[in-house]
Coordinates of C-alpha atoms and ligand atoms in Angstrom, one line a residue:
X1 CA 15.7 -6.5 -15.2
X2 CA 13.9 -3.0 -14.3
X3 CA 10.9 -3.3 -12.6
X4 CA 8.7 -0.9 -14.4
X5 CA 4.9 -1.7 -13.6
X6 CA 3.4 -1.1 -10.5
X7 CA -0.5 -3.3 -9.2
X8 CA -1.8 -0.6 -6.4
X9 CA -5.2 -2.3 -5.1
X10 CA -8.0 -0.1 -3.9
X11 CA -11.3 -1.7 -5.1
X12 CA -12.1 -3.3 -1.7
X13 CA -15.2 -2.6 0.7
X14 CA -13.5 -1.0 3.3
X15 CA -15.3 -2.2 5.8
X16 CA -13.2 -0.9 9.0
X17 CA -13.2 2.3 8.3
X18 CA -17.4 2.8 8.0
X19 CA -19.2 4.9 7.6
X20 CA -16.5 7.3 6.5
X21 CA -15.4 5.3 3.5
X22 CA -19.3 4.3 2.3
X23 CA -19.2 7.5 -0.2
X24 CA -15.3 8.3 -0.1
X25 CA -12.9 5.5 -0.7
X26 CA -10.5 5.3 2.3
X27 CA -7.6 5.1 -0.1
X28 CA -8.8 9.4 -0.5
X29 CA -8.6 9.8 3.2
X30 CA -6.1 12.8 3.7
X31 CA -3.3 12.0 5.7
X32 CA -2.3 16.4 6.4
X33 CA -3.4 17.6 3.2
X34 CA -2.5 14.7 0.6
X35 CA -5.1 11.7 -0.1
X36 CA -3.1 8.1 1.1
X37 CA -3.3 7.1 -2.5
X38 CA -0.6 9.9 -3.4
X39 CA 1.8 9.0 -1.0
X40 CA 1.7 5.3 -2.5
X41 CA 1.7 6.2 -5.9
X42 CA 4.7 8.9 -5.2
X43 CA 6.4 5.9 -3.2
X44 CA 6.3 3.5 -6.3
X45 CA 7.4 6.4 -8.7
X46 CA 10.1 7.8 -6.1
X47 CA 11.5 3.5 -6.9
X48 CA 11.5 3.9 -10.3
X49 CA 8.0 2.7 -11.6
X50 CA 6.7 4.0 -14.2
X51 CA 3.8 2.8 -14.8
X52 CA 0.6 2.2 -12.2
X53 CA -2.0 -0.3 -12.3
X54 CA -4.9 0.4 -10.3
X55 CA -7.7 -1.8 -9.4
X56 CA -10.9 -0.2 -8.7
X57 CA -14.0 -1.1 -8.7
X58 CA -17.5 0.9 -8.4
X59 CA -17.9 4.0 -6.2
X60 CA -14.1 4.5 -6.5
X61 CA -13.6 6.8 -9.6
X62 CA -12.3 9.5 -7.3
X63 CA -9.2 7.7 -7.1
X64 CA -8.3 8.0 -10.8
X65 CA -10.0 11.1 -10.9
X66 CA -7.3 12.9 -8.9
X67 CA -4.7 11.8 -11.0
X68 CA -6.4 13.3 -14.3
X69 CA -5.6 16.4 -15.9
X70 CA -8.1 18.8 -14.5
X71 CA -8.2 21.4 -17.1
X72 CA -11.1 23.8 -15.8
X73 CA -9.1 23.7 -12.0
X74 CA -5.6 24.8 -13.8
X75 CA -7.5 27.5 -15.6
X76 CA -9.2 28.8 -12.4
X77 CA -6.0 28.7 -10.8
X78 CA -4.0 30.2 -13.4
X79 CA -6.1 33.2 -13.5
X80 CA -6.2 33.9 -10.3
X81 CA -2.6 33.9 -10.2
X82 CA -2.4 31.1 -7.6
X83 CA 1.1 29.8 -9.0
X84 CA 1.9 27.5 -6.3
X85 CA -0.9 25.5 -6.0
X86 CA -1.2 25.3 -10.0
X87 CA 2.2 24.1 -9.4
X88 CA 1.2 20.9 -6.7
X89 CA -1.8 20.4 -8.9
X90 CA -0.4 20.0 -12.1
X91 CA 2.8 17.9 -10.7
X92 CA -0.4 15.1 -9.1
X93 CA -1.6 14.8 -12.9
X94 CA 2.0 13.9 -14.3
X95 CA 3.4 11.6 -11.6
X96 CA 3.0 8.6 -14.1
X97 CA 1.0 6.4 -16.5
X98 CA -1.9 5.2 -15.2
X99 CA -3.9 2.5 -16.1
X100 CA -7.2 2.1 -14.4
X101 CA -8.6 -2.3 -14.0
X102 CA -11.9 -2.7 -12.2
X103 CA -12.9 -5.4 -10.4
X104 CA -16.6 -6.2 -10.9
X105 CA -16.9 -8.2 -7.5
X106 CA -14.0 -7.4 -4.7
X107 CA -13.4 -11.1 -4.8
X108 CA -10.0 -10.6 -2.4
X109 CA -6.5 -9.4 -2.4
X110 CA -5.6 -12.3 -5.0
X111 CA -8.1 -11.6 -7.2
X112 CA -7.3 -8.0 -7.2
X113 CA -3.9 -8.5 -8.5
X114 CA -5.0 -11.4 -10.9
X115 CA -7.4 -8.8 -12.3
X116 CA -4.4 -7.2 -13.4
X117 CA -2.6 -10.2 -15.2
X118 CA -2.9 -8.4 -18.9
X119 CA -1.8 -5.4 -18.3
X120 CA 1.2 -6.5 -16.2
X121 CA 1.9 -9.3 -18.9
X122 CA 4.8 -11.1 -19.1
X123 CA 7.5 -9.1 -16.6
X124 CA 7.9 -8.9 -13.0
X125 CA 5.7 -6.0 -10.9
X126 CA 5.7 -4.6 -7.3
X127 CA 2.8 -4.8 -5.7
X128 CA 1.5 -1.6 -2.8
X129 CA -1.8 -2.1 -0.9
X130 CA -3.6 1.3 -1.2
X131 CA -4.2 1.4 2.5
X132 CA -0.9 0.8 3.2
X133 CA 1.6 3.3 4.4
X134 CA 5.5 3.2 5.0
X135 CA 7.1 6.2 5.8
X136 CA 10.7 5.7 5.1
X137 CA 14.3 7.3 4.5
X138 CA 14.4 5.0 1.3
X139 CA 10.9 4.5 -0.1
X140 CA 10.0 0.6 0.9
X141 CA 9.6 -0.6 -2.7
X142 CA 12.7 1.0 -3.5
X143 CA 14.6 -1.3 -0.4
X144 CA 12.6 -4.2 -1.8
X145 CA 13.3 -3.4 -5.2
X146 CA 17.2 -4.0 -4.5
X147 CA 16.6 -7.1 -2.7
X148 CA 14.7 -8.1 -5.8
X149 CA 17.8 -7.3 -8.2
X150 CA 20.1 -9.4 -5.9
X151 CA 17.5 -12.5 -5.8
X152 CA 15.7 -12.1 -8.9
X153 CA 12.8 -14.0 -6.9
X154 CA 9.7 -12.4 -6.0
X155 CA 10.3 -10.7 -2.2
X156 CA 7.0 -10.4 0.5
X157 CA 7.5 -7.2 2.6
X158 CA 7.3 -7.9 6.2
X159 CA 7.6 -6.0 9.9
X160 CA 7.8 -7.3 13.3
X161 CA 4.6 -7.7 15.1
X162 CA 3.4 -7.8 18.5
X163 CA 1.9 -10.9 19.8
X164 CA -1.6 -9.6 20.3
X165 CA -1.9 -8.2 17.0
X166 CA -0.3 -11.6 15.0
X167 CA -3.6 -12.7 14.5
X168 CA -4.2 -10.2 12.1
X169 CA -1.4 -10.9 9.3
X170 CA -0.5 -13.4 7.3
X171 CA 2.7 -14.5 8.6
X172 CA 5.9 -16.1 7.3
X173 CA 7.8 -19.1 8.5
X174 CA 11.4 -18.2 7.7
X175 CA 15.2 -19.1 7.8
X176 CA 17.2 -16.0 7.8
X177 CA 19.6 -15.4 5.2
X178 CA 21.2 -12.3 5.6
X179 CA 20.6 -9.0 6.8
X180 CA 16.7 -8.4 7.2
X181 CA 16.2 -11.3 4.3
X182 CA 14.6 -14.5 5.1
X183 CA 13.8 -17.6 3.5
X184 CA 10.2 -18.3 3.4
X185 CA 9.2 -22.3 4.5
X186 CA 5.7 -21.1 4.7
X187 CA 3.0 -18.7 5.0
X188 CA -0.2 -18.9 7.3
X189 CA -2.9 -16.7 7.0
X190 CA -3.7 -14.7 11.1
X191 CA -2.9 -17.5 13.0
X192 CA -3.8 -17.6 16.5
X193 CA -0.6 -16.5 18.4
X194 CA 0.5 -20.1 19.2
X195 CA -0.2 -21.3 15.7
X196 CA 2.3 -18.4 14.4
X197 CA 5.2 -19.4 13.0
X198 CA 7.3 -16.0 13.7
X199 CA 6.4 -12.9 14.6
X200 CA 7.2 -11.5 11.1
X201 CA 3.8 -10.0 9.9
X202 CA 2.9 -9.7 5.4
X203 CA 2.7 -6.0 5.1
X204 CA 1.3 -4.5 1.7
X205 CA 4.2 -4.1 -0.1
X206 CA 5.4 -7.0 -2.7
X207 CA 7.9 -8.0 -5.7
X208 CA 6.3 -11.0 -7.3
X209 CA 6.9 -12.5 -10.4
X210 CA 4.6 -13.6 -13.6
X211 CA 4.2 -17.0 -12.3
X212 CA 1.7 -15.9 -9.2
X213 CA -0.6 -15.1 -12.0
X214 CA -0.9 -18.9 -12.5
X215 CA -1.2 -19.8 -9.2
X216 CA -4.0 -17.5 -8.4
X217 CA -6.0 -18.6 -10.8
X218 CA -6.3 -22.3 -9.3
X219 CA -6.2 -21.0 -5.5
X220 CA -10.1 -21.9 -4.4
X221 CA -12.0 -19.0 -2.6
X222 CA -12.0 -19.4 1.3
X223 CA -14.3 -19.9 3.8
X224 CA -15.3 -15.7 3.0
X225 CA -15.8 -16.3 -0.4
X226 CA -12.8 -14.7 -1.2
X227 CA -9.1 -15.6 -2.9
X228 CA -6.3 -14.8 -0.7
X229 CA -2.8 -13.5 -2.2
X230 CA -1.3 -15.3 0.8
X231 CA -3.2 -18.8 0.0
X232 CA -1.3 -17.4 -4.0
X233 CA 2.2 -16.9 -2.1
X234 CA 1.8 -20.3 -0.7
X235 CA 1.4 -21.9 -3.6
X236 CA 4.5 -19.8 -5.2
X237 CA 6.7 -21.0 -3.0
X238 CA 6.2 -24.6 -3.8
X239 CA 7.1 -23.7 -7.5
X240 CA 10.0 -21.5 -6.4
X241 CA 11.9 -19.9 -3.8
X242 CA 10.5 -17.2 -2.5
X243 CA 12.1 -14.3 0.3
X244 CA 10.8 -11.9 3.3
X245 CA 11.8 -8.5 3.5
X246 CA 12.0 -6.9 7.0
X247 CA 11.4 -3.2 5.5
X248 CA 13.0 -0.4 7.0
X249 CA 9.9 2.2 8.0
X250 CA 7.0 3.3 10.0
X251 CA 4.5 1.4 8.7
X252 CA 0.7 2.2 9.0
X253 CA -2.5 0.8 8.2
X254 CA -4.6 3.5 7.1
X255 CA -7.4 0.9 6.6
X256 CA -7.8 0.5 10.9
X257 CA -9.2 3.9 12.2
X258 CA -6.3 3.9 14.9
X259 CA -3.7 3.2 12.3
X260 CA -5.3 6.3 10.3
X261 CA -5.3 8.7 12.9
X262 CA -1.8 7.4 14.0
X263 CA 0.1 8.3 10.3
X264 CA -2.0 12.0 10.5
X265 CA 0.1 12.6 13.4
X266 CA 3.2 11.0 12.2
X267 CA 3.0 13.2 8.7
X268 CA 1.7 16.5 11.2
X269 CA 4.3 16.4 13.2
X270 CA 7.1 16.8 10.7
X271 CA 5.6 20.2 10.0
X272 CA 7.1 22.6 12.6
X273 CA 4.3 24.9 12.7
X274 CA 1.7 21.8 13.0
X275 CA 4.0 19.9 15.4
X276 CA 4.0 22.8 17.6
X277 CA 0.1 23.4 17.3
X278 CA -0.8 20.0 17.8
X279 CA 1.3 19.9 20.9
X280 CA -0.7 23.0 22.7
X281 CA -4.1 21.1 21.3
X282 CA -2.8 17.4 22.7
X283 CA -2.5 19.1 26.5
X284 CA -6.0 21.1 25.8
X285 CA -7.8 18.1 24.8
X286 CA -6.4 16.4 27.4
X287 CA -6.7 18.7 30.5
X288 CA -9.9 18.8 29.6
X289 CA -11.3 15.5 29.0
Ligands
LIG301 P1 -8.1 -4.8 2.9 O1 -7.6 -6.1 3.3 O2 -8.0 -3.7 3.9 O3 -9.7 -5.1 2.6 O4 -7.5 -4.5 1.5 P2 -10.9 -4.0 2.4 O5 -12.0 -4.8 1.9 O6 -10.5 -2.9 1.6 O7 -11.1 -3.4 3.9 P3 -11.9 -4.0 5.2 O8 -11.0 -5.0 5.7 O9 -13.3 -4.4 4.7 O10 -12.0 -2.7 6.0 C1 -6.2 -4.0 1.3 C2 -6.2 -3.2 0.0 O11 -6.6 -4.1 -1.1 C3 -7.7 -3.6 -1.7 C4 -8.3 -2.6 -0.8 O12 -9.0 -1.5 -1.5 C5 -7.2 -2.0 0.0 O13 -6.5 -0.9 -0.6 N1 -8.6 -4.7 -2.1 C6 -9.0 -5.6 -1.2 C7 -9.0 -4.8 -3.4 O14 -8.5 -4.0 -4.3 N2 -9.8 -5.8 -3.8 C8 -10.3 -6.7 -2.9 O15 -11.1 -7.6 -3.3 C9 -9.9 -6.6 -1.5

């Protein structure tokens, strides 16, 4: 069955990256000269999507904003004969359907996607983080999309972590199955590094089926008030298998300042000109610090 919805998140606080992201959601922090939110929504169309639906909440309108049809910009730029750009800016506005959910309350990651149980309805959906980035060959959802079609069960994307940063992630206990698939027995939401299970890290990028929709809504809100989509995977995979992905990518989270300034210079430096710049401005700095 085609997977043709997409659930792209961005309503949270975006705490880590304050002040920054107080006025401007993070998810509209330019990585080179595109906002993250781009990238994500041109991964999820480069896989076939064709439709996106975004939850926002409050203070976030930007985000939709820069996928609307600016008519006064087009006209500037038209007249002024500035082709190209008219070009990039109209291509932003046709990239897919979008459908815009808020989310009065950031209540969590599982209560983001439940917020979008209607308009996903009865089908299965990917999921992409809006702070998450994957810079790959084959777009991630795409990779996970196939392992999807071969399963038909939803699919949790996953990349190897170090041991000091496990504690961060919700990670999977796994049998492997075949080439960078894996079983999941469990999930545990940033255990210490003893209590982890593997050292496979949940990365935002998902497959899920219908049925999380039903779990989520009984999953109680933790200790921060808030409903976890791992605490909703659990729960799924007590109703029915359910698979880890180990993606094939850079992955970075845009949402952690050094993970931020990290994908600028991974998406600079395939730009000759930039790469060359920032080279000559890395030894400045340097030398002189
Ligand atoms: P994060 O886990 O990074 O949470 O969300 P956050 O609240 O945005 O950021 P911090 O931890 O306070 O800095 C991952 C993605 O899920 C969205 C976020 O906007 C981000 O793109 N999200 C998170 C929601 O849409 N709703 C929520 O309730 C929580």
């Amino acid at each position: 069955m085609k997977i043709r919805k997409a659930v792209i998140p961005v309503a949270g606080w975006g705490t880590r990256t304050l002040p920054a992201s107080k006025a401007i959601p993070k998810e509209m922090f330019p990585i080179v000269d595109k906002p993250v939110i781009q990238y994500i929504v041109e991964e999820a169309v480069a896989a076939g999507i064709e439709q996106i639906i975004m939850i926002t909440s409050k203070g976030k309108s930007a985000i939709m904003d820069h996928f609307d049809f600016s008519y006064e910009l087009e006209d500037v730029l038209s007249k002024k004969g500035k082709t190209e750009l008219l070009t990039i800016v109209k291509k932003v506005s046709q990239l897919a359907k979008m459908v815009g959910i808020r989310q009065g309350n950031p209540l969590g990651l599982g209560h983001a996607v439940l917020c979008g149980k209607d308009a996903v309805g009865d089908e299965p959906f990917a999921v992409l983080l809006g702070d998450d980035m994957v810079d790959s060959e084959i777009p991630c959802i795409k990779q996970m999309l196939k392992v999807f079609e071969e399963l038909k069960a939803p699919i949790v994307g996953v990349c190897q972590v170090p041991e000091d940063k496990i504690h961060l992630y919700g990670v999977v206990d796994v049998k492997p199955i075949a080439d960078r698939v894996y079983g999941i027995k469990g999930l545990v939401e940033k255990p210490t590094k003893q209590a982890a299970p593997s050292n496979l890290g949940i990365i935002g990028r998902y497959v899920l089926t219908p049925s999380i929709f039903e779990v989520l809504e009984h999953v109680p809100f933790d200790k921060s008030g808030e409903i976890g989509l791992t605490e909703g995977l659990s729960g799924l995979s007590h109703l029915c298998p359910i698979y880890a992905y180990e993606i094939v990518g850079k992955r970075f989270d845009v949402g952690d300042r050094l993970g931020y300034l990290k994908c600028n210079l991974n998406y600079a430096i395939k730009d000759p000109y930039l790469r060359e710049q920032l080279r000559k401005a890395w030894e400045e700095l340097l030398g002189n610090s």
